[in-house]
Amino acid sequence: MMNLLKRVRWLTAGAMLLTSLHASAATLVLGGKNFTEQYVLTEITAQYLRSKGYTIDARTGLGSTLLRSAQENGQVDLVWEYTGTAAIVYNKITEKLDPKTMYERVKELDAKRGLVWLDASPLNNTYALGLPQEEAQKTGIRTISQLAAKLAAEPHKKHVFAMDAEFANRPDGLKPLEAAYGMQFSRAETRQMDPGLVYTALHNNQVPIGLIYTTDGRVKGFNIMPLEDDRHYFPAYNATPVVRKVTLDQNPQLATQLNALSAALNNDIMLEMNKQVDVDGKAVHEVAAEFLRTHKLP
């Protein structure tokens, strides 16, 4: 009887050891794009999953289409993707979709490619029109409709709108935005520049209106007021963990862990983390570690 008990204990201990070895040997290739928010999201994910016993091979600094191709080809297991990017860039969807419908659509389309969209984060890094905060407070403008009304009331005043060249010229950019809100900028009022310079120009009061990204750290660091898109022109860009189905099948706890991480993110948190990197000069790994210290994840 004693020998039998010892044998059961050995078998149990052996099973536990095998489980532990399996967890530590699970290598995931984690991909990231080439801008601050993606570096931060990738580093948070890498640190979090390593703490859970995974071996992480993080490959950052990739363009969207290159990263997408790598995941479809099985070279990357996990990425943080944006619903709007998947809908518009990868799947060429041109119809206007609300955030929930867009998520469901890209989830359905990607399932056919062996890619699983987990829970979408509240983090929505979409476009916005931004004003210098001092100007927004002085005028009381909080929405794009209010801005359009102000422009209409001042037809002889020059209102310069700074944006990147892509937005100025693409078919879902400036022209349909003007149509959606009933406003019009003359050629002399549109100023094309590098996206990063838009924030500097707003901060220095060199332009009164600029095209910005809602979670860019310079929005907070440079005191820029994003206007509410009250007619819902801009598509949703909710950050979402997208994982190869075969990877989820091999790692049963991964979906739960990534869904918890996704739920812990939002625009305010991401704005602050991006600001710490881009404006305050903190290292990405330090910002990521602080996030994990202050958020309880399973």
mmCIF file of C-alpha atoms in Angstrom:
data_model
loop_
_atom_site.group_PDB
_atom_site.id
_atom_site.type_symbol
_atom_site.label_atom_id
_atom_site.label_comp_id
_atom_site.label_asym_id
_atom_site.label_seq_id
_atom_site.Cartn_x
_atom_site.Cartn_y
_atom_site.Cartn_z
ATOM 1 C CA MET A 1 0.000 0.000 0.000
ATOM 2 C CA MET A 2 2.852 2.409 0.897
ATOM 3 C CA ASN A 3 4.584 1.700 -2.431
ATOM 4 C CA LEU A 4 1.322 2.431 -4.262
ATOM 5 C CA LEU A 5 0.959 5.784 -2.461
ATOM 6 C CA LYS A 6 4.537 6.690 -3.310
ATOM 7 C CA ARG A 7 3.931 5.779 -6.944
ATOM 8 C CA VAL A 8 0.799 7.996 -7.063
ATOM 9 C CA ARG A 9 2.766 10.890 -5.543
ATOM 10 C CA TRP A 10 5.569 10.445 -8.089
ATOM 11 C CA LEU A 11 3.097 10.339 -10.965
ATOM 12 C CA THR A 12 1.321 13.449 -9.679
ATOM 13 C CA ALA A 13 4.593 15.311 -9.246
ATOM 14 C CA GLY A 14 5.682 14.228 -12.695
ATOM 15 C CA ALA A 15 2.444 15.498 -14.253
ATOM 16 C CA MET A 16 2.850 18.843 -12.488
ATOM 17 C CA LEU A 17 6.445 19.109 -13.702
ATOM 18 C CA LEU A 18 5.412 18.361 -17.277
ATOM 19 C CA THR A 19 2.700 21.022 -17.080
ATOM 20 C CA SER A 20 5.226 23.535 -15.754
ATOM 21 C CA LEU A 21 7.735 22.659 -18.469
ATOM 22 C CA HIS A 22 5.032 22.981 -21.136
ATOM 23 C CA ALA A 23 4.102 26.463 -19.927
ATOM 24 C CA SER A 24 7.710 27.640 -19.822
ATOM 25 C CA ALA A 25 8.461 26.131 -23.231
ATOM 26 C CA ALA A 26 5.497 27.773 -24.987
ATOM 27 C CA THR A 27 7.183 30.228 -27.359
ATOM 28 C CA LEU A 28 5.014 32.947 -28.845
ATOM 29 C CA VAL A 29 6.114 35.314 -31.594
ATOM 30 C CA LEU A 30 4.659 38.704 -30.707
ATOM 31 C CA GLY A 31 4.528 41.308 -33.474
ATOM 32 C CA GLY A 32 4.287 45.090 -33.156
ATOM 33 C CA LYS A 33 3.984 48.078 -35.478
ATOM 34 C CA ASN A 34 6.301 51.041 -35.802
ATOM 35 C CA PHE A 35 4.815 53.777 -33.598
ATOM 36 C CA THR A 36 4.884 54.559 -29.875
ATOM 37 C CA GLU A 37 1.545 53.078 -28.879
ATOM 38 C CA GLN A 38 2.427 49.776 -30.508
ATOM 39 C CA TYR A 39 5.835 49.658 -28.833
ATOM 40 C CA VAL A 40 4.102 50.169 -25.479
ATOM 41 C CA LEU A 41 1.355 47.591 -26.114
ATOM 42 C CA THR A 42 3.886 45.038 -27.321
ATOM 43 C CA GLU A 43 6.149 45.555 -24.307
ATOM 44 C CA ILE A 44 3.251 45.316 -21.831
ATOM 45 C CA THR A 45 2.113 42.086 -23.480
ATOM 46 C CA ALA A 46 5.627 40.632 -23.543
ATOM 47 C CA GLN A 47 6.266 41.376 -19.859
ATOM 48 C CA TYR A 48 2.844 40.104 -18.809
ATOM 49 C CA LEU A 49 3.036 36.821 -20.723
ATOM 50 C CA ARG A 50 6.621 36.173 -19.632
ATOM 51 C CA SER A 51 5.413 36.464 -16.035
ATOM 52 C CA LYS A 52 2.969 33.667 -16.876
ATOM 53 C CA GLY A 53 5.699 31.317 -18.088
ATOM 54 C CA TYR A 54 5.644 31.943 -21.831
ATOM 55 C CA THR A 55 8.784 32.487 -23.845
ATOM 56 C CA ILE A 56 8.202 35.601 -25.944
ATOM 57 C CA ASP A 57 9.985 36.467 -29.168
ATOM 58 C CA ALA A 58 8.990 40.121 -29.679
ATOM 59 C CA ARG A 59 9.426 41.596 -33.152
ATOM 60 C CA THR A 60 8.544 45.283 -33.249
ATOM 61 C CA GLY A 61 8.872 48.194 -35.643
ATOM 62 C CA LEU A 62 6.967 46.567 -38.514
ATOM 63 C CA GLY A 63 4.601 48.252 -40.961
ATOM 64 C CA SER A 64 0.946 47.245 -40.869
ATOM 65 C CA THR A 65 0.832 45.313 -44.141
ATOM 66 C CA LEU A 66 4.132 43.522 -43.489
ATOM 67 C CA LEU A 67 2.991 42.494 -40.010
ATOM 68 C CA ARG A 68 -0.350 41.332 -41.337
ATOM 69 C CA SER A 69 1.320 39.203 -44.012
ATOM 70 C CA ALA A 70 3.650 37.671 -41.416
ATOM 71 C CA GLN A 71 0.730 36.665 -39.206
ATOM 72 C CA GLU A 72 -1.281 35.211 -42.079
ATOM 73 C CA ASN A 73 1.800 33.200 -43.098
ATOM 74 C CA GLY A 74 2.277 31.808 -39.577
ATOM 75 C CA GLN A 75 5.456 33.758 -38.814
ATOM 76 C CA VAL A 76 3.792 35.810 -36.059
ATOM 77 C CA ASP A 77 1.402 34.387 -33.455
ATOM 78 C CA LEU A 78 -0.026 37.476 -31.788
ATOM 79 C CA VAL A 79 -0.512 41.162 -32.635
ATOM 80 C CA TRP A 80 -2.470 44.142 -31.356
ATOM 81 C CA GLU A 81 -4.562 45.110 -34.359
ATOM 82 C CA TYR A 82 -7.063 47.925 -34.874
ATOM 83 C CA THR A 83 -10.583 47.255 -36.108
ATOM 84 C CA GLY A 84 -10.542 50.161 -38.568
ATOM 85 C CA THR A 85 -7.218 49.081 -40.066
ATOM 86 C CA ALA A 86 -8.444 45.521 -40.564
ATOM 87 C CA ALA A 87 -11.708 46.681 -42.111
ATOM 88 C CA ILE A 88 -10.421 49.426 -44.385
ATOM 89 C CA VAL A 89 -6.845 48.401 -45.235
ATOM 90 C CA TYR A 90 -6.912 44.598 -45.162
ATOM 91 C CA ASN A 91 -10.514 43.848 -46.125
ATOM 92 C CA LYS A 92 -11.254 46.922 -48.298
ATOM 93 C CA ILE A 93 -14.601 47.583 -46.578
ATOM 94 C CA THR A 94 -15.920 50.937 -47.770
ATOM 95 C CA GLU A 95 -19.327 51.093 -46.067
ATOM 96 C CA LYS A 96 -19.765 53.005 -42.821
ATOM 97 C CA LEU A 97 -19.995 50.607 -39.872
ATOM 98 C CA ASP A 98 -20.623 51.240 -36.198
ATOM 99 C CA PRO A 99 -17.859 49.968 -33.861
ATOM 100 C CA LYS A 100 -19.654 46.740 -32.867
ATOM 101 C CA THR A 101 -20.577 45.823 -36.438
ATOM 102 C CA MET A 102 -17.059 46.569 -37.647
ATOM 103 C CA TYR A 103 -15.574 44.315 -34.961
ATOM 104 C CA GLU A 104 -17.969 41.477 -35.793
ATOM 105 C CA ARG A 105 -17.283 41.841 -39.509
ATOM 106 C CA VAL A 106 -13.486 41.665 -39.281
ATOM 107 C CA LYS A 107 -13.741 38.864 -36.717
ATOM 108 C CA GLU A 108 -15.858 36.827 -39.122
ATOM 109 C CA LEU A 109 -13.636 37.518 -42.120
ATOM 110 C CA ASP A 110 -10.412 36.709 -40.270
ATOM 111 C CA ALA A 111 -11.777 33.470 -38.835
ATOM 112 C CA LYS A 112 -11.605 32.093 -42.386
ATOM 113 C CA ARG A 113 -7.875 32.882 -42.360
ATOM 114 C CA GLY A 114 -7.237 31.095 -39.074
ATOM 115 C CA LEU A 115 -7.004 34.344 -37.089
ATOM 116 C CA VAL A 116 -9.047 34.872 -33.923
ATOM 117 C CA TRP A 117 -10.108 38.325 -32.741
ATOM 118 C CA LEU A 118 -10.331 38.290 -28.963
ATOM 119 C CA ASP A 119 -12.185 40.945 -26.932
ATOM 120 C CA ALA A 120 -11.887 44.455 -28.341
ATOM 121 C CA SER A 121 -10.332 46.971 -25.964
ATOM 122 C CA PRO A 122 -12.098 50.240 -25.051
ATOM 123 C CA LEU A 123 -8.892 51.828 -26.402
ATOM 124 C CA ASN A 124 -9.915 53.545 -29.661
ATOM 125 C CA ASN A 125 -7.025 55.237 -31.455
ATOM 126 C CA THR A 126 -8.978 56.965 -34.189
ATOM 127 C CA TYR A 127 -8.676 60.324 -35.917
ATOM 128 C CA ALA A 128 -9.911 63.572 -34.410
ATOM 129 C CA LEU A 129 -9.792 67.259 -35.132
ATOM 130 C CA GLY A 130 -7.765 69.040 -32.469
ATOM 131 C CA LEU A 131 -7.652 72.646 -31.282
ATOM 132 C CA PRO A 132 -5.156 74.324 -28.965
ATOM 133 C CA GLN A 133 -6.728 73.857 -25.536
ATOM 134 C CA GLU A 134 -6.650 77.578 -24.788
ATOM 135 C CA GLU A 135 -8.610 78.317 -27.970
ATOM 136 C CA ALA A 136 -11.142 75.555 -27.241
ATOM 137 C CA GLN A 137 -11.723 76.915 -23.742
ATOM 138 C CA LYS A 138 -12.081 80.480 -25.014
ATOM 139 C CA THR A 139 -14.627 79.575 -27.710
ATOM 140 C CA GLY A 140 -16.388 76.721 -25.914
ATOM 141 C CA ILE A 141 -16.037 74.500 -28.978
ATOM 142 C CA ARG A 142 -16.194 70.820 -28.045
ATOM 143 C CA THR A 143 -17.568 69.109 -31.184
ATOM 144 C CA ILE A 144 -16.808 69.190 -34.906
ATOM 145 C CA SER A 145 -20.352 70.459 -35.536
ATOM 146 C CA GLN A 146 -19.659 73.459 -33.301
ATOM 147 C CA LEU A 147 -16.428 74.076 -35.183
ATOM 148 C CA ALA A 148 -18.300 73.909 -38.508
ATOM 149 C CA ALA A 149 -20.829 76.461 -37.212
ATOM 150 C CA LYS A 150 -18.004 78.810 -36.202
ATOM 151 C CA LEU A 151 -16.378 78.513 -39.634
ATOM 152 C CA ALA A 152 -19.693 79.250 -41.325
ATOM 153 C CA ALA A 153 -20.162 82.332 -39.136
ATOM 154 C CA GLU A 154 -16.729 83.668 -40.173
ATOM 155 C CA PRO A 155 -16.666 83.204 -43.968
ATOM 156 C CA HIS A 156 -14.054 85.891 -44.582
ATOM 157 C CA LYS A 157 -11.610 84.695 -41.934
ATOM 158 C CA LYS A 158 -8.800 82.275 -42.825
ATOM 159 C CA HIS A 159 -8.955 79.028 -40.822
ATOM 160 C CA VAL A 160 -5.878 76.889 -41.491
ATOM 161 C CA PHE A 161 -6.333 73.126 -41.119
ATOM 162 C CA ALA A 162 -3.076 71.116 -40.778
ATOM 163 C CA MET A 163 -3.059 67.439 -41.745
ATOM 164 C CA ASP A 164 -0.843 64.772 -43.265
ATOM 165 C CA ALA A 165 -0.712 64.377 -47.036
ATOM 166 C CA GLU A 166 -2.432 60.975 -46.960
ATOM 167 C CA PHE A 167 -5.564 62.314 -45.261
ATOM 168 C CA ALA A 168 -5.667 65.342 -47.572
ATOM 169 C CA ASN A 169 -5.793 63.208 -50.710
ATOM 170 C CA ARG A 170 -7.416 59.872 -49.955
ATOM 171 C CA PRO A 171 -11.053 59.215 -50.904
ATOM 172 C CA ASP A 172 -12.198 58.712 -47.299
ATOM 173 C CA GLY A 173 -10.257 61.706 -45.978
ATOM 174 C CA LEU A 174 -10.735 65.461 -46.166
ATOM 175 C CA LYS A 175 -13.415 65.826 -48.853
ATOM 176 C CA PRO A 176 -15.990 63.454 -47.340
ATOM 177 C CA LEU A 177 -15.252 64.912 -43.891
ATOM 178 C CA GLU A 178 -16.157 68.345 -45.249
ATOM 179 C CA ALA A 179 -19.325 66.907 -46.789
ATOM 180 C CA ALA A 180 -20.323 65.151 -43.555
ATOM 181 C CA TYR A 181 -20.115 68.360 -41.536
ATOM 182 C CA GLY A 182 -21.069 70.896 -44.192
ATOM 183 C CA MET A 183 -17.802 72.796 -44.055
ATOM 184 C CA GLN A 184 -15.222 73.656 -46.673
ATOM 185 C CA PHE A 185 -11.552 74.552 -46.507
ATOM 186 C CA SER A 186 -9.980 76.363 -49.463
ATOM 187 C CA ARG A 187 -6.658 75.210 -50.895
ATOM 188 C CA ALA A 188 -4.978 78.089 -49.037
ATOM 189 C CA GLU A 189 -6.497 76.903 -45.756
ATOM 190 C CA THR A 190 -5.210 73.322 -45.955
ATOM 191 C CA ARG A 191 -1.625 72.769 -44.885
ATOM 192 C CA GLN A 192 -0.025 69.375 -45.462
ATOM 193 C CA MET A 193 2.819 68.333 -43.167
ATOM 194 C CA ASP A 194 4.386 65.382 -41.400
ATOM 195 C CA PRO A 195 1.838 63.966 -38.899
ATOM 196 C CA GLY A 196 4.148 64.659 -35.952
ATOM 197 C CA LEU A 197 4.558 68.304 -36.902
ATOM 198 C CA VAL A 198 0.795 68.863 -36.638
ATOM 199 C CA TYR A 199 1.020 68.546 -32.836
ATOM 200 C CA THR A 200 3.915 70.987 -32.672
ATOM 201 C CA ALA A 201 2.080 73.487 -34.877
ATOM 202 C CA LEU A 202 -1.012 73.306 -32.645
ATOM 203 C CA HIS A 203 1.106 73.597 -29.497
ATOM 204 C CA ASN A 204 2.872 76.701 -30.852
ATOM 205 C CA ASN A 205 -0.399 78.249 -32.103
ATOM 206 C CA GLN A 206 0.906 78.178 -35.673
ATOM 207 C CA VAL A 207 -2.350 76.602 -36.871
ATOM 208 C CA PRO A 208 -5.830 76.723 -35.266
ATOM 209 C CA ILE A 209 -7.022 73.257 -36.380
ATOM 210 C CA GLY A 210 -5.137 69.996 -36.822
ATOM 211 C CA LEU A 211 -5.760 66.342 -37.635
ATOM 212 C CA ILE A 212 -4.624 64.226 -34.679
ATOM 213 C CA TYR A 213 -4.842 60.708 -33.292
ATOM 214 C CA THR A 214 -6.925 60.434 -30.140
ATOM 215 C CA THR A 215 -4.390 58.498 -28.050
ATOM 216 C CA ASP A 216 -1.190 60.194 -29.201
ATOM 217 C CA GLY A 217 0.770 61.262 -26.115
ATOM 218 C CA ARG A 218 1.302 64.743 -27.507
ATOM 219 C CA VAL A 219 -2.443 65.414 -27.239
ATOM 220 C CA LYS A 220 -1.994 65.491 -23.474
ATOM 221 C CA GLY A 221 1.580 66.736 -23.380
ATOM 222 C CA PHE A 222 0.941 69.666 -25.739
ATOM 223 C CA ASN A 223 -2.454 70.697 -24.310
ATOM 224 C CA ILE A 224 -4.502 69.870 -27.393
ATOM 225 C CA MET A 225 -8.298 69.479 -27.219
ATOM 226 C CA PRO A 226 -9.691 66.629 -29.383
ATOM 227 C CA LEU A 227 -13.158 67.538 -30.662
ATOM 228 C CA GLU A 228 -16.012 65.091 -30.385
ATOM 229 C CA ASP A 229 -16.876 63.488 -33.718
ATOM 230 C CA ASP A 230 -20.596 63.993 -33.070
ATOM 231 C CA ARG A 231 -21.666 62.781 -36.528
ATOM 232 C CA HIS A 232 -19.471 59.681 -36.246
ATOM 233 C CA TYR A 233 -17.509 60.306 -39.427
ATOM 234 C CA PHE A 234 -14.267 58.662 -38.355
ATOM 235 C CA PRO A 235 -14.262 54.848 -38.140
ATOM 236 C CA ALA A 236 -13.482 53.051 -34.892
ATOM 237 C CA TYR A 237 -9.918 51.829 -34.343
ATOM 238 C CA ASN A 238 -10.337 49.661 -31.255
ATOM 239 C CA ALA A 239 -7.099 47.887 -30.317
ATOM 240 C CA THR A 240 -7.694 44.139 -30.132
ATOM 241 C CA PRO A 241 -5.483 41.090 -29.564
ATOM 242 C CA VAL A 242 -5.529 38.959 -32.715
ATOM 243 C CA VAL A 243 -4.057 35.473 -32.373
ATOM 244 C CA ARG A 244 -3.568 32.535 -34.718
ATOM 245 C CA LYS A 245 -6.140 29.863 -33.927
ATOM 246 C CA VAL A 246 -3.492 27.149 -33.774
ATOM 247 C CA THR A 247 -1.655 29.203 -31.137
ATOM 248 C CA LEU A 248 -4.786 29.511 -28.976
ATOM 249 C CA ASP A 249 -5.446 25.789 -29.329
ATOM 250 C CA GLN A 250 -1.943 25.051 -28.049
ATOM 251 C CA ASN A 251 -2.203 27.535 -25.146
ATOM 252 C CA PRO A 252 -5.604 27.141 -23.435
ATOM 253 C CA GLN A 253 -5.135 30.016 -20.941
ATOM 254 C CA LEU A 254 -3.916 32.572 -23.474
ATOM 255 C CA ALA A 255 -7.330 33.914 -24.520
ATOM 256 C CA THR A 256 -8.380 34.570 -20.922
ATOM 257 C CA GLN A 257 -5.093 36.311 -20.151
ATOM 258 C CA LEU A 258 -5.181 38.542 -23.233
ATOM 259 C CA ASN A 259 -8.857 39.399 -22.750
ATOM 260 C CA ALA A 260 -8.083 40.582 -19.225
ATOM 261 C CA LEU A 261 -5.262 42.751 -20.553
ATOM 262 C CA SER A 262 -7.513 44.161 -23.273
ATOM 263 C CA ALA A 263 -10.190 45.104 -20.729
ATOM 264 C CA ALA A 264 -7.624 46.981 -18.615
ATOM 265 C CA LEU A 265 -6.807 49.449 -21.407
ATOM 266 C CA ASN A 266 -8.635 52.627 -22.382
ATOM 267 C CA ASN A 267 -7.918 55.964 -24.050
ATOM 268 C CA ASP A 268 -6.985 57.837 -20.867
ATOM 269 C CA ILE A 269 -4.518 55.167 -19.769
ATOM 270 C CA MET A 270 -2.969 54.914 -23.227
ATOM 271 C CA LEU A 271 -2.744 58.696 -23.579
ATOM 272 C CA GLU A 272 -0.781 58.911 -20.348
ATOM 273 C CA MET A 273 1.572 56.063 -21.275
ATOM 274 C CA ASN A 274 2.219 57.485 -24.741
ATOM 275 C CA LYS A 275 2.880 60.900 -23.170
ATOM 276 C CA GLN A 276 5.385 59.398 -20.732
ATOM 277 C CA VAL A 277 7.351 57.992 -23.676
ATOM 278 C CA ASP A 278 7.017 60.758 -26.282
ATOM 279 C CA VAL A 279 6.967 63.857 -24.071
ATOM 280 C CA ASP A 280 8.517 62.877 -20.735
ATOM 281 C CA GLY A 281 11.233 60.688 -22.246
ATOM 282 C CA LYS A 282 10.604 57.546 -20.196
ATOM 283 C CA ALA A 283 11.774 54.187 -21.504
ATOM 284 C CA VAL A 284 9.075 51.952 -22.974
ATOM 285 C CA HIS A 285 9.978 49.015 -20.716
ATOM 286 C CA GLU A 286 9.630 51.219 -17.612
ATOM 287 C CA VAL A 287 6.206 52.493 -18.679
ATOM 288 C CA ALA A 288 5.058 48.936 -19.377
ATOM 289 C CA ALA A 289 6.337 47.655 -16.036
ATOM 290 C CA GLU A 290 4.541 50.446 -14.174
ATOM 291 C CA PHE A 291 1.267 49.596 -15.927
ATOM 292 C CA LEU A 292 1.566 45.970 -14.866
ATOM 293 C CA ARG A 293 2.422 46.961 -11.283
ATOM 294 C CA THR A 294 -0.735 49.047 -11.009
ATOM 295 C CA HIS A 295 -3.192 46.709 -12.765
ATOM 296 C CA LYS A 296 -4.194 43.363 -11.338
ATOM 297 C CA LEU A 297 -4.327 40.780 -14.113
ATOM 298 C CA PRO A 298 -4.989 37.021 -13.821
#
